[in-house]
Structures are given as structure tokens and as C-alpha cells.
CSV table of C-alpha atoms in Angstrom, one decimal:
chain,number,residue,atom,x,y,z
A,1,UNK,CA,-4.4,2.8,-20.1
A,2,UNK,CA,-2.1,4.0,-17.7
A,3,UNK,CA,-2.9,8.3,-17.3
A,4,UNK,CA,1.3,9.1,-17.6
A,5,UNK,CA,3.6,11.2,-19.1
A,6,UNK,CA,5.1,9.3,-22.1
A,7,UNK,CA,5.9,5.7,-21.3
A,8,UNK,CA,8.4,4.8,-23.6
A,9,UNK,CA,10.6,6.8,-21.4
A,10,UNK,CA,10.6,4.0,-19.4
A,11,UNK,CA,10.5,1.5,-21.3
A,12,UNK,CA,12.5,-1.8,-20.8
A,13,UNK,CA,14.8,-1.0,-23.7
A,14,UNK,CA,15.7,2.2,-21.9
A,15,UNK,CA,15.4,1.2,-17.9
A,16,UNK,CA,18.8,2.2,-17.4
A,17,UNK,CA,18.2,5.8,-18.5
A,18,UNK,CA,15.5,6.0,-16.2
A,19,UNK,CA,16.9,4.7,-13.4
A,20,UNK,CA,18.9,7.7,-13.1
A,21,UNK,CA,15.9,10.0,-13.1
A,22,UNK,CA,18.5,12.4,-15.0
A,23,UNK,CA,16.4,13.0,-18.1
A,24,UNK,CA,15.9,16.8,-17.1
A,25,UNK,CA,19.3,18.6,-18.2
A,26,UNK,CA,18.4,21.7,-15.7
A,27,UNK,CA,18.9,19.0,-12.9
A,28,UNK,CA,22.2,20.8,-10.6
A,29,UNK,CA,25.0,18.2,-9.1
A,30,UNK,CA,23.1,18.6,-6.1
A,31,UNK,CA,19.8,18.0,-7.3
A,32,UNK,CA,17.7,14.4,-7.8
A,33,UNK,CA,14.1,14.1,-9.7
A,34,UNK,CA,12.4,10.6,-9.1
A,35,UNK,CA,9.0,9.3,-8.2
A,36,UNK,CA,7.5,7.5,-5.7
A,37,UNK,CA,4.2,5.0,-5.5
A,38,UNK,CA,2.0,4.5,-3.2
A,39,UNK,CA,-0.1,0.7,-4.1
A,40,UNK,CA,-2.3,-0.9,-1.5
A,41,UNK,CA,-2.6,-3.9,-3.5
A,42,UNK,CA,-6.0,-5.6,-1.6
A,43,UNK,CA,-5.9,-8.6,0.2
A,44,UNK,CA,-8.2,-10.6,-2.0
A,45,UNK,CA,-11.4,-10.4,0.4
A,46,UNK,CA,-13.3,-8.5,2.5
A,47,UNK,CA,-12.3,-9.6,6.2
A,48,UNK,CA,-15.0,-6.9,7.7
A,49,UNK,CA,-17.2,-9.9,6.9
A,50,UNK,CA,-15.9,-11.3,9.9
A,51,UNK,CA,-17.7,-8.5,11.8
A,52,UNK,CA,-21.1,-9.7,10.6
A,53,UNK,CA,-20.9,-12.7,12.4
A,54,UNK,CA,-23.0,-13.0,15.7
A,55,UNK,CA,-21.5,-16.1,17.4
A,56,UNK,CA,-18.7,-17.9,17.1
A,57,UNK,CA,-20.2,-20.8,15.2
A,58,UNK,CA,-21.4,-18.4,12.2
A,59,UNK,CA,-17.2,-17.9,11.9
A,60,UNK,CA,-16.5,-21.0,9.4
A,61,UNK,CA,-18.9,-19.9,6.7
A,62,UNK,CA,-18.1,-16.4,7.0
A,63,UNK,CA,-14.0,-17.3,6.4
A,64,UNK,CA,-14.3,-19.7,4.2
A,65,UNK,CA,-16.4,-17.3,2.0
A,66,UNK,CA,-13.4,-14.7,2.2
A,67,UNK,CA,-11.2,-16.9,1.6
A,68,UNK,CA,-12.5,-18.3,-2.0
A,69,UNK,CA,-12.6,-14.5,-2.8
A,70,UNK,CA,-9.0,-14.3,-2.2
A,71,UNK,CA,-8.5,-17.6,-4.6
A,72,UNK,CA,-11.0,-15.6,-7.5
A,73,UNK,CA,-9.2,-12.3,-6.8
A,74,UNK,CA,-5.9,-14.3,-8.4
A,75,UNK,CA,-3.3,-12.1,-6.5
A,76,UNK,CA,-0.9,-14.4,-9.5
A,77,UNK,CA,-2.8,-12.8,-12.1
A,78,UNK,CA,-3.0,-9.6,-10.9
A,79,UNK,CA,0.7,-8.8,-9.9
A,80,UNK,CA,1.3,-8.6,-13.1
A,81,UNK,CA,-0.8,-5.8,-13.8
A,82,UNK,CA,0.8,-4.1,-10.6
A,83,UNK,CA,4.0,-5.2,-11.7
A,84,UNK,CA,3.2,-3.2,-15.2
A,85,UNK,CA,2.8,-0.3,-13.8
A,86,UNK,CA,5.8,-0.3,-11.6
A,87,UNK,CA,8.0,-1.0,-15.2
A,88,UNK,CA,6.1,1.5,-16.8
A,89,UNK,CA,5.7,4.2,-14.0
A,90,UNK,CA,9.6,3.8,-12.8
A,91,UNK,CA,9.5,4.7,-9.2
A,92,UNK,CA,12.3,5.0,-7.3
A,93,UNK,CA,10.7,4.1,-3.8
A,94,UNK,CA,6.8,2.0,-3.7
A,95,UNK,CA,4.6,1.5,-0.7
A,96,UNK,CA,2.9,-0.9,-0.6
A,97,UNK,CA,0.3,-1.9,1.8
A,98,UNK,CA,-1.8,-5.0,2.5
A,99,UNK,CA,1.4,-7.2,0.8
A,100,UNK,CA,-0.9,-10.0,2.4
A,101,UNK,CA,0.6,-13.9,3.5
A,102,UNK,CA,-2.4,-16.2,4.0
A,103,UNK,CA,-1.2,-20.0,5.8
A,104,UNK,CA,-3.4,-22.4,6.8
A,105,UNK,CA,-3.6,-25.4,9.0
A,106,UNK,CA,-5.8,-28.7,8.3
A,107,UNK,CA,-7.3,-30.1,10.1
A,108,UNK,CA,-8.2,-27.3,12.5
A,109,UNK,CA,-6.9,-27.2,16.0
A,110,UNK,CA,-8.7,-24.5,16.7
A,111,UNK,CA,-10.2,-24.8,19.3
A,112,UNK,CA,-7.7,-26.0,21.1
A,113,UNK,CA,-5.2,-22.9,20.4
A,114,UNK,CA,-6.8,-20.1,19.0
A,115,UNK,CA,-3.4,-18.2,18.6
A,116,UNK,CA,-2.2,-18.0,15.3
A,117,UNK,CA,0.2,-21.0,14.6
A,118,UNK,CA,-0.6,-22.1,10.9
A,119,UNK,CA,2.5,-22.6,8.8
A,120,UNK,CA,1.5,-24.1,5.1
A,121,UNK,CA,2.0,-20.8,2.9
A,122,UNK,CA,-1.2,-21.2,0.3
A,123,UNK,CA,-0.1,-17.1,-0.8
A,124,UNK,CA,2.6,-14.8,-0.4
A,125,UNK,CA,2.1,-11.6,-2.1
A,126,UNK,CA,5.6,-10.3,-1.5
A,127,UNK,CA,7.0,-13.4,-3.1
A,128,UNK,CA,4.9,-13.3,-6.0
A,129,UNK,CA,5.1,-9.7,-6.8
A,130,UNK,CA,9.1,-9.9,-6.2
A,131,UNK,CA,8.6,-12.4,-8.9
A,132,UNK,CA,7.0,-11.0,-11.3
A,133,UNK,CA,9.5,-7.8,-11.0
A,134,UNK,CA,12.3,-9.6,-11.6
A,135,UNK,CA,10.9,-11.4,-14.8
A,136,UNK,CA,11.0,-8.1,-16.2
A,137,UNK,CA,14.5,-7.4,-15.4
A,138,UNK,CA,13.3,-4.5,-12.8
A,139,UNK,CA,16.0,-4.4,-9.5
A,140,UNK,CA,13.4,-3.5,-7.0
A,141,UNK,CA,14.6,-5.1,-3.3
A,142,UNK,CA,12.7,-4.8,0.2
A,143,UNK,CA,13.6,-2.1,2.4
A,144,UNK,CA,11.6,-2.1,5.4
A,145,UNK,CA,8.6,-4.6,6.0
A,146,UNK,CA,6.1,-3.7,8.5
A,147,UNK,CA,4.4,-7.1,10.1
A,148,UNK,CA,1.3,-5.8,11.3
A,149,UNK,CA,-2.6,-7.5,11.9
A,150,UNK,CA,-1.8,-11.4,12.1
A,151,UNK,CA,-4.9,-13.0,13.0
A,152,UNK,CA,-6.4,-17.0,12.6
A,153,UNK,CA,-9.8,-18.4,12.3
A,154,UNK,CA,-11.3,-21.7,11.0
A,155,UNK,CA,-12.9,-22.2,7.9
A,156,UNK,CA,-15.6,-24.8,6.9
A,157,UNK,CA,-13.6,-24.7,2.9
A,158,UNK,CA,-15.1,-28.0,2.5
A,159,UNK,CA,-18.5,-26.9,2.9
A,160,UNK,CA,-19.5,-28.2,6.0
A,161,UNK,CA,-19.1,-27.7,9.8
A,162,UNK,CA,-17.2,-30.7,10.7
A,163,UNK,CA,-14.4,-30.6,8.4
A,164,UNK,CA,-12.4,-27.0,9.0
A,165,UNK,CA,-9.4,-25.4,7.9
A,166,UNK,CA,-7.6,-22.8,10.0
A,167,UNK,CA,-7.0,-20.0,7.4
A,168,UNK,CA,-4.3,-17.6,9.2
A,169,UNK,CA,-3.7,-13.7,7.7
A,170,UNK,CA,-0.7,-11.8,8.3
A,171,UNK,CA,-0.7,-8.4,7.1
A,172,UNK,CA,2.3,-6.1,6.0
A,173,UNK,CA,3.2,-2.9,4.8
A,174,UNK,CA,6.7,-3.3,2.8
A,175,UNK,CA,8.9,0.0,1.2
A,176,UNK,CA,10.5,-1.3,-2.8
A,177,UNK,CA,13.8,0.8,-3.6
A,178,UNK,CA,15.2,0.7,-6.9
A,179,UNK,CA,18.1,-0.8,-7.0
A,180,UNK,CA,20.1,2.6,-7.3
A,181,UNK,CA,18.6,4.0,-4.1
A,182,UNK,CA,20.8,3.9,-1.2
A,183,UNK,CA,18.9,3.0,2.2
A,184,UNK,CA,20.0,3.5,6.0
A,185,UNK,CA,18.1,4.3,9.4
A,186,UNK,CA,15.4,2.0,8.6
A,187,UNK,CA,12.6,2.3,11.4
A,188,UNK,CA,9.4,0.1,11.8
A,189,UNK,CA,6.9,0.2,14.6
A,190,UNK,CA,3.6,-0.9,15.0
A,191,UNK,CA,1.0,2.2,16.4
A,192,UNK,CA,0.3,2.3,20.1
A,193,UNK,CA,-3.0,2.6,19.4
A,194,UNK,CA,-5.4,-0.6,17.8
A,195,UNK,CA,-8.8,-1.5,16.9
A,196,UNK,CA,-10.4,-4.2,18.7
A,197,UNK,CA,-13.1,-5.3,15.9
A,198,UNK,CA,-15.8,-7.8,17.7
A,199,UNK,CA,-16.1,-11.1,15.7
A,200,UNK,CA,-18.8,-13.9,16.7
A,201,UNK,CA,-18.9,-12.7,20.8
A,202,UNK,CA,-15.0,-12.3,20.8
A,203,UNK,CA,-13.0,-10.2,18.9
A,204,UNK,CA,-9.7,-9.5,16.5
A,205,UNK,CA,-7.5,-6.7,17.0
A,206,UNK,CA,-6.0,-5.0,13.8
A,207,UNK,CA,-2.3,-3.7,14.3
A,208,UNK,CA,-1.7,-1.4,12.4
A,209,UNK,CA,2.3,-0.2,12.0
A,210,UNK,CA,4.5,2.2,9.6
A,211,UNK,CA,7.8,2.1,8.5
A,212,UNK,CA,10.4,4.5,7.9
A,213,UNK,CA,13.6,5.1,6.3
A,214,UNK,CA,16.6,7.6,4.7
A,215,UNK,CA,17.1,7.3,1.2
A,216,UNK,CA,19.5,8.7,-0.7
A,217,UNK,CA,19.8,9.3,-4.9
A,218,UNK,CA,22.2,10.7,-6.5
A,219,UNK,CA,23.8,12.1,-3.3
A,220,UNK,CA,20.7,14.0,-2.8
A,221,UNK,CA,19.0,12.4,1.2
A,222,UNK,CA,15.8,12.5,2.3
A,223,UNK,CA,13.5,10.9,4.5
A,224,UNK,CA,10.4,8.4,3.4
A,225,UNK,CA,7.6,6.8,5.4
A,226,UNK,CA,4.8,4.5,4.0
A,227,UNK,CA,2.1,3.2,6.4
A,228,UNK,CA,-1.5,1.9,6.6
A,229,UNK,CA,-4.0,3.7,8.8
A,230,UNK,CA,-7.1,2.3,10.4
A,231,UNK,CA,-10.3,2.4,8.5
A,232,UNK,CA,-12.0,2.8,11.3
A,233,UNK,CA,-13.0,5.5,14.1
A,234,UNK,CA,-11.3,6.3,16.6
A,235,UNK,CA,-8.4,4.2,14.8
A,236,UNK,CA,-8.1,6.5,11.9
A,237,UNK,CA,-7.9,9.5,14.0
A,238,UNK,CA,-6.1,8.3,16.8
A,239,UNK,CA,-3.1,6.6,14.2
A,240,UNK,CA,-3.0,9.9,12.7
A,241,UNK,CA,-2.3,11.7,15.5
A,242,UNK,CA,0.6,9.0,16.4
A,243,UNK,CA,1.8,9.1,13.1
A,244,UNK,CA,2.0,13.5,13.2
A,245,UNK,CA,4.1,13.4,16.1
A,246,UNK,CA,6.3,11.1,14.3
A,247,UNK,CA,6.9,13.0,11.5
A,248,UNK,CA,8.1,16.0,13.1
A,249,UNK,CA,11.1,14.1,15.1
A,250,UNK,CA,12.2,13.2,11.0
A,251,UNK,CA,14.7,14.9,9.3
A,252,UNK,CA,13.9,16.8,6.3
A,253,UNK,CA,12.9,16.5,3.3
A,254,UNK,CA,10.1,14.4,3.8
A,255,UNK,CA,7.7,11.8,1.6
A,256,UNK,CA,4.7,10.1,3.5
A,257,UNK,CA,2.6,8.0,2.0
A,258,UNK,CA,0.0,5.6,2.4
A,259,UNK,CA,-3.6,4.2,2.4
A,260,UNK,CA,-4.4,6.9,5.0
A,261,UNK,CA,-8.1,5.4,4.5
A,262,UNK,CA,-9.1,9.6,4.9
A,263,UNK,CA,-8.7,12.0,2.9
A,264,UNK,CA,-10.9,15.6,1.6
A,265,UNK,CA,-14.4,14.8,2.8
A,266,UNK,CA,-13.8,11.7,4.6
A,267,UNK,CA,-15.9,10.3,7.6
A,268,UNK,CA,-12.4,10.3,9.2
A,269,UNK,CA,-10.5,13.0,10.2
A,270,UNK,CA,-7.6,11.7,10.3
A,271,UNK,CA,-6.1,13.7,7.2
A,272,UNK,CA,-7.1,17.4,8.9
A,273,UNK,CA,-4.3,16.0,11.6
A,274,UNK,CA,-2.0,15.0,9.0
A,275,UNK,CA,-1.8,18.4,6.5
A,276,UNK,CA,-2.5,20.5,9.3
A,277,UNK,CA,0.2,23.5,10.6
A,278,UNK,CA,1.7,21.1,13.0
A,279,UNK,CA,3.1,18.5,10.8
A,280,UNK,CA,3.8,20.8,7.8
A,281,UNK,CA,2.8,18.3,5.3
A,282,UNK,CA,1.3,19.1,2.1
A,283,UNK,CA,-1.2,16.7,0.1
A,284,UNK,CA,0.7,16.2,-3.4
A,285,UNK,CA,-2.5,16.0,-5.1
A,286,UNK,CA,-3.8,19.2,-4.2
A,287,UNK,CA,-0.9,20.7,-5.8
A,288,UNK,CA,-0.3,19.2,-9.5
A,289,UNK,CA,-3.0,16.2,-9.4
A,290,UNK,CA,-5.8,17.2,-12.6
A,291,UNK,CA,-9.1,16.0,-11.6
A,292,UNK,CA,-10.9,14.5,-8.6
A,293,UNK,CA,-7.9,12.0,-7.6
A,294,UNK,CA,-10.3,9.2,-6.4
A,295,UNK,CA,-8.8,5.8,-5.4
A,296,UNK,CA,-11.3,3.7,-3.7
A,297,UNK,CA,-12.4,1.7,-4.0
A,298,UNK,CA,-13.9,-1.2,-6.7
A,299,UNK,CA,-15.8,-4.3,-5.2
A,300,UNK,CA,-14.2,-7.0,-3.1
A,301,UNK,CA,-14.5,-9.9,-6.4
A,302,UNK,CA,-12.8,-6.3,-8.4
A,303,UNK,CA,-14.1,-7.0,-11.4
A,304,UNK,CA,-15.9,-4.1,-11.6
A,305,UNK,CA,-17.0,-3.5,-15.2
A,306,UNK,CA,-17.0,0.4,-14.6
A,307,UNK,CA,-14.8,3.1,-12.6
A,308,UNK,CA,-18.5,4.3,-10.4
A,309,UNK,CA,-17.0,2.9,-7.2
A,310,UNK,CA,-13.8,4.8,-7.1
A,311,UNK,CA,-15.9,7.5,-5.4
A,312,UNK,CA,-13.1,8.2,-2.5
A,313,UNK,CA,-9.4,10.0,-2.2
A,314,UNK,CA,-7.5,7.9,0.6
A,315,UNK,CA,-4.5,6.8,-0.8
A,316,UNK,CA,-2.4,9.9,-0.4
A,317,UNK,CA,1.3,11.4,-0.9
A,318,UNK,CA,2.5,13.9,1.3
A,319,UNK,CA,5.4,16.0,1.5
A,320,UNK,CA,6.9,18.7,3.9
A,321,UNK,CA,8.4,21.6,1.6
A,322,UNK,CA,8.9,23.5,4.6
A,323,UNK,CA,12.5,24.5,3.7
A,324,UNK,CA,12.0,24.7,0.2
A,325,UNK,CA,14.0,21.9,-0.5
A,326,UNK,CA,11.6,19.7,-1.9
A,327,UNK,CA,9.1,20.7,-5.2
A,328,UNK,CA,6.4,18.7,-6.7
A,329,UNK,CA,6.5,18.2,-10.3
A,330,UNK,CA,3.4,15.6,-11.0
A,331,UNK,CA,1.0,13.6,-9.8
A,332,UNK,CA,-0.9,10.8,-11.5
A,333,UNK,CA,-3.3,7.8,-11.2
A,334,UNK,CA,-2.6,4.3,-12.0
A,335,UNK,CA,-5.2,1.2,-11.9
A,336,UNK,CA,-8.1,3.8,-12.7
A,337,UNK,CA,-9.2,2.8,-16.4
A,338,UNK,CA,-10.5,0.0,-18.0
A,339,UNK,CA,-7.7,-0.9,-19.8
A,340,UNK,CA,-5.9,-1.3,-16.9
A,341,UNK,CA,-7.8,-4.6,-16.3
A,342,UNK,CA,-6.4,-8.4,-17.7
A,343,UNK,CA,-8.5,-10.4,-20.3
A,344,UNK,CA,-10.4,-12.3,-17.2
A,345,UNK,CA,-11.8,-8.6,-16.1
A,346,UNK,CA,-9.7,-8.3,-12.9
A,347,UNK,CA,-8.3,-5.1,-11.9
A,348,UNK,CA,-4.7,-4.8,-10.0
A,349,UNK,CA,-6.6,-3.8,-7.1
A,350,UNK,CA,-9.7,-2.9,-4.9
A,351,UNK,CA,-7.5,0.7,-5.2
A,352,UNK,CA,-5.8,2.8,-7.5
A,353,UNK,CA,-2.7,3.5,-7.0
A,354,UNK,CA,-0.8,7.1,-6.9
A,355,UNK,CA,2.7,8.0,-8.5
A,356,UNK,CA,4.1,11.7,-7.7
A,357,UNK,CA,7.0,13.0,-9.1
A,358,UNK,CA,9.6,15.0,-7.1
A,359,UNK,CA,12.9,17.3,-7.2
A,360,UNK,CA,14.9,17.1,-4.4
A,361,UNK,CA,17.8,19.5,-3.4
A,362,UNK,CA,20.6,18.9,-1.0
């Protein structure tokens, strides 16, 4: 079950008193209490498979295995899970990262143009989430979308050599608002920096991006970024780096969040740069979250029959509360316990997923 304050709060019966995040009667006119929810919700696979092979012939097998993980991973089946904890959870702004669209092409052409050109949508994980909001009656819309790795390779799906299929990835990072949040200045931007990963004596570069934009609820502004940083080193580092300088041109107050892929005790040291003097961000966590906090990550067919793998704290919400404007009032963990998986053993994700609860003051 979901680790939250009490859910019948939020409730479909009573959506319409959360929406206003006004359940606290010490709230002034110029004050606004909401959460927000940070969600990579996995691609379906594991695409560093790719990096295994060693020429470009050992690239069909490789693909087509990833990409009958993505069809057993059921993003259908488990958007609904996501989508339960978005009704129960109520957040007034999500991030979401890896909101994957797989196309292919058949039969390949390849090797004629490698650039990515397949059109025939086989997934669309914005679509089907979206979907499976708005069966619940939830007003969630898209605020900023983020195109960032797009990348095409063939696929032997039948099982052989000959007979390929051209399997093409896009990857996004999109920003939900609740339908009562008012949105302007919406920035997105890919990082300067991105890693070149070799694949089969070539290789695939993974653009990574961020996007940005001013919310305001119940009169009350303030600024909110969600992005996706490399996994990867120097990626990790140098995308946090790019991503502290742009945080200290934005107004104030401030929500980041994000699969920062770093976090306490990470191989990457990416998060020292983001929660260091310079940026005045603060991890959320660190503040009200009870116990270790870890988010990543379960196996890449996530049906993980224990919690063991979440051995990791990467998916992070930061705040700058260096005008005292902004105070953090909880912080919890969603996609963490085995309840939280459907009847066929699937969990929502290869992560957990991290709602914090703020009060903001004009």
C-alpha cells in the first residue's frame, strides 16, 4: 500500500476538496499548500543492452530482445497503477520522465537510412497514461514536454536475421498540472552536453533535456523544473553542472525534480553540484523524508517479488528556501511496497516514485 497521509482525503468522492489544497485552516490569503511528484515511469527495457553488442550485426538480437521486454513490461497495465497513485497522492504538478513513444518500421530500411524515420506508433506512454487519468475523472493536462534521446535500430522480432523490423525510441520528459494550476514562461531545452554510448562499432547519443515553467495556485507563483540526468559519467556530472547554472537565472521560489540518476553515496557526483552553496537547493528528503528514501531500482522484467533492489536514492525533489518563502511539510514514497503491484506481479515501475508536500508564500 501506498506510505501516505490518509487517502480518503483524496478520494474521488472528495477530488474537488483537494484540488484546492485548502484543507489546512492556518493557510493565509497569500499562502498555497500542494504537492508535487516526481515518476520516472521506465521505458519497458533495458536499452544499455545495446552497449553489449560488439558489431553491428549482434544489433538485431540485442533489440528485439528489449523490445519483447517492453511488450511483457505492459506499460497498459501498469499506468494504471501510476495512474492510482496520482488519484490517490493528488499532486498539483508531476514529472515525469522516460514518458517513452516506441514506432517501428517493417520491413527495415535500415540500412539504407539509418536516421530515425519510423512512423507506426506500437506505444505511446503519454497517450496511455493521459488515458487512464481521465477515466478517473482526474484534470491533469501537459505543460511542457521535453523531446529528448530519439534513436532507431533494427530488430530481427521474427526471430531471424533476414526478416527485421526497425524499432525507433523517442524519449521525453513531460510536466502534468492539475487542472487548477495556472502555467506561463514554459522553457525546454535539451543539455549542451551528451553521451555518446558505443553500440556494435558505431554509436547512439542520448540527449538528455529539462523543462521549465511558472506556476501559479491560488495566486501564490513559483517556479518548477523536472528533468532527467545522465546515468552516466561524465554525463551525470557535466548535466548537473548545466542544470546549476540554470537554476540560479530562475525566479524564486523554486521546485526541481527529477531522476537525477545521483543522489547520497552515488558513483555520480552530480547531486554534490546540485545541493551545494551555489545553487541553494535543499534535498526535500533530507528534511521530512522517514527512512532511507531509496528509489531504484527493481529489474528490467519489474516483477520483482521483493523490495531488495531498491538499494539507491536518485529520484530527488529539491527546493531553494533561500528566502524563506517556501517550507516543506512531507515527503513520501510511492511504488515501494508489494501491494503496490497488479495481480500479474508488475510493479508501476523499474522506480519509485517521490511526492513532497509544500507551503508556499507570496
Amino acid at each position: 500500500m501506498l506510505r501516505l497521509a490518509p487517502l480518503l482525503a483524496c478520494a474521488p468522492l472528495f477530488l474537488s476538496a483537494c484540488n484546492d489544497d485548502s484543507d489546512d485552516d492556518s493557510l493565509e490569503p497569500d499562502e498555497a499548500q500542494f504537492k508535487v511528484m516526481t515518476r520516472n515511469i521506465y521505458l519497458g527495457g533495458n536499452i544499455e543492452l545495446l552497449a553489449t553488442a560488439q558489431a553491428p550485426q549482434d544489433i538485431p538480437a540485442l533489440a528485439a530482445r528489449i523490445y519483447t521486454t517492453v511488450q511483457a513490461t505492459d506499460f497498459a497495465a501498469r499506468a494504471k497503477l501510476i495512474a492510482d497513485e496520482i488519484q490517490a497522492t493528488d499532486p498539483a504538478l508531476i514529472g515525469l520522465q522516460e514518458v517513452s513513444l516506441f514506432r517501428t518500421q517493417s520491413p527495415s530500411d535500415f540500412s539504407n537510412n539509418p536516421l530515425p524515420n519510423a512512423t507506426t506508433v506500437t506505444y505511446d506512454f503519454l497517450a496511455i497514461l493521459q488515458a487512464e487519468l481521465q477515466a478517473r475523472g482526474l484534470s491533469y493536462r501537459v505543460a511542457a514536454t521535453i523531446q529528448n534521446a530519439d534513436a532507431e535500430v533494427p530488430a530481427a522480432l521474427a526471430g531471424n536475421a533476414t526478416d527485421l523490423t526497425d524499432v525507433r525510441l523517442t524519449d521525453r520528459d513531460v510536466i502534468l498540472a492539475r487542472g487548477d494550476v495556472q502555467i506561463a514562461n514554459v522553457e525546454t531545452a535539451n543539455f549542451a552536453f551528451a553521451q555518446d554510448v558505443p553500440v556494435g562499432g558505431a554509436s547512439i547519443r542520448f540527449t538528455r533535456g529539462y523543462a521549465k515553467l511558472d506556476a501559479t495556485l491560488n495566486r501564490v507563483p513559483f517556479t518548477f523544473v523536472n528533468t532527467h540526468l545522465e546515468t552516466l559519467r561524465p554525463g551525470n556530472e557535466n548535466q548537473a553542472a548545466e542544470l546549476a547554472a540554470l537554476v540560479n537565472t530562475y525566479k524564486r521560489p523554486l521546485i526541481v525534480v527529477g531522476d537525477m540518476n545521483t543522489g547520497p553515496g552515488a558513483v555520480t557526483t552530480g547531486y554534490e553540484t546540485l545541493v551545494s552553496a551555489n545553487t541553494g537547493l535543499v534535498d526535500a528528503w533530507t528534511r521530512v523524508g522517514t527512512g532511507d528514501g531509496f528509489t531504484c531500482c527493481f529489474s528490467e522484467t519489474v516483477n520483482d517479488t521483493t523490495t531488495a533492489a531498491l538499494d539507491e536514492r536518485i529520484d530527488l525533489v529539491l527546493f531553494a528556501d533561500d528566502d524563506d518563502d517556501i517550507d516543506v511539510r512531507s515527503a513520501i514514497i510511492v511504488g515501494n511496497q508489494l501491494d503496490d503491484r497488479n495481480a500479474a506481479g508488475l510493479w508501476p515501475s523499474d522506480h519509485a516514485g517521490v511526492v513532497v508536500e509544500f507551503r508556499v508564500e507570496r
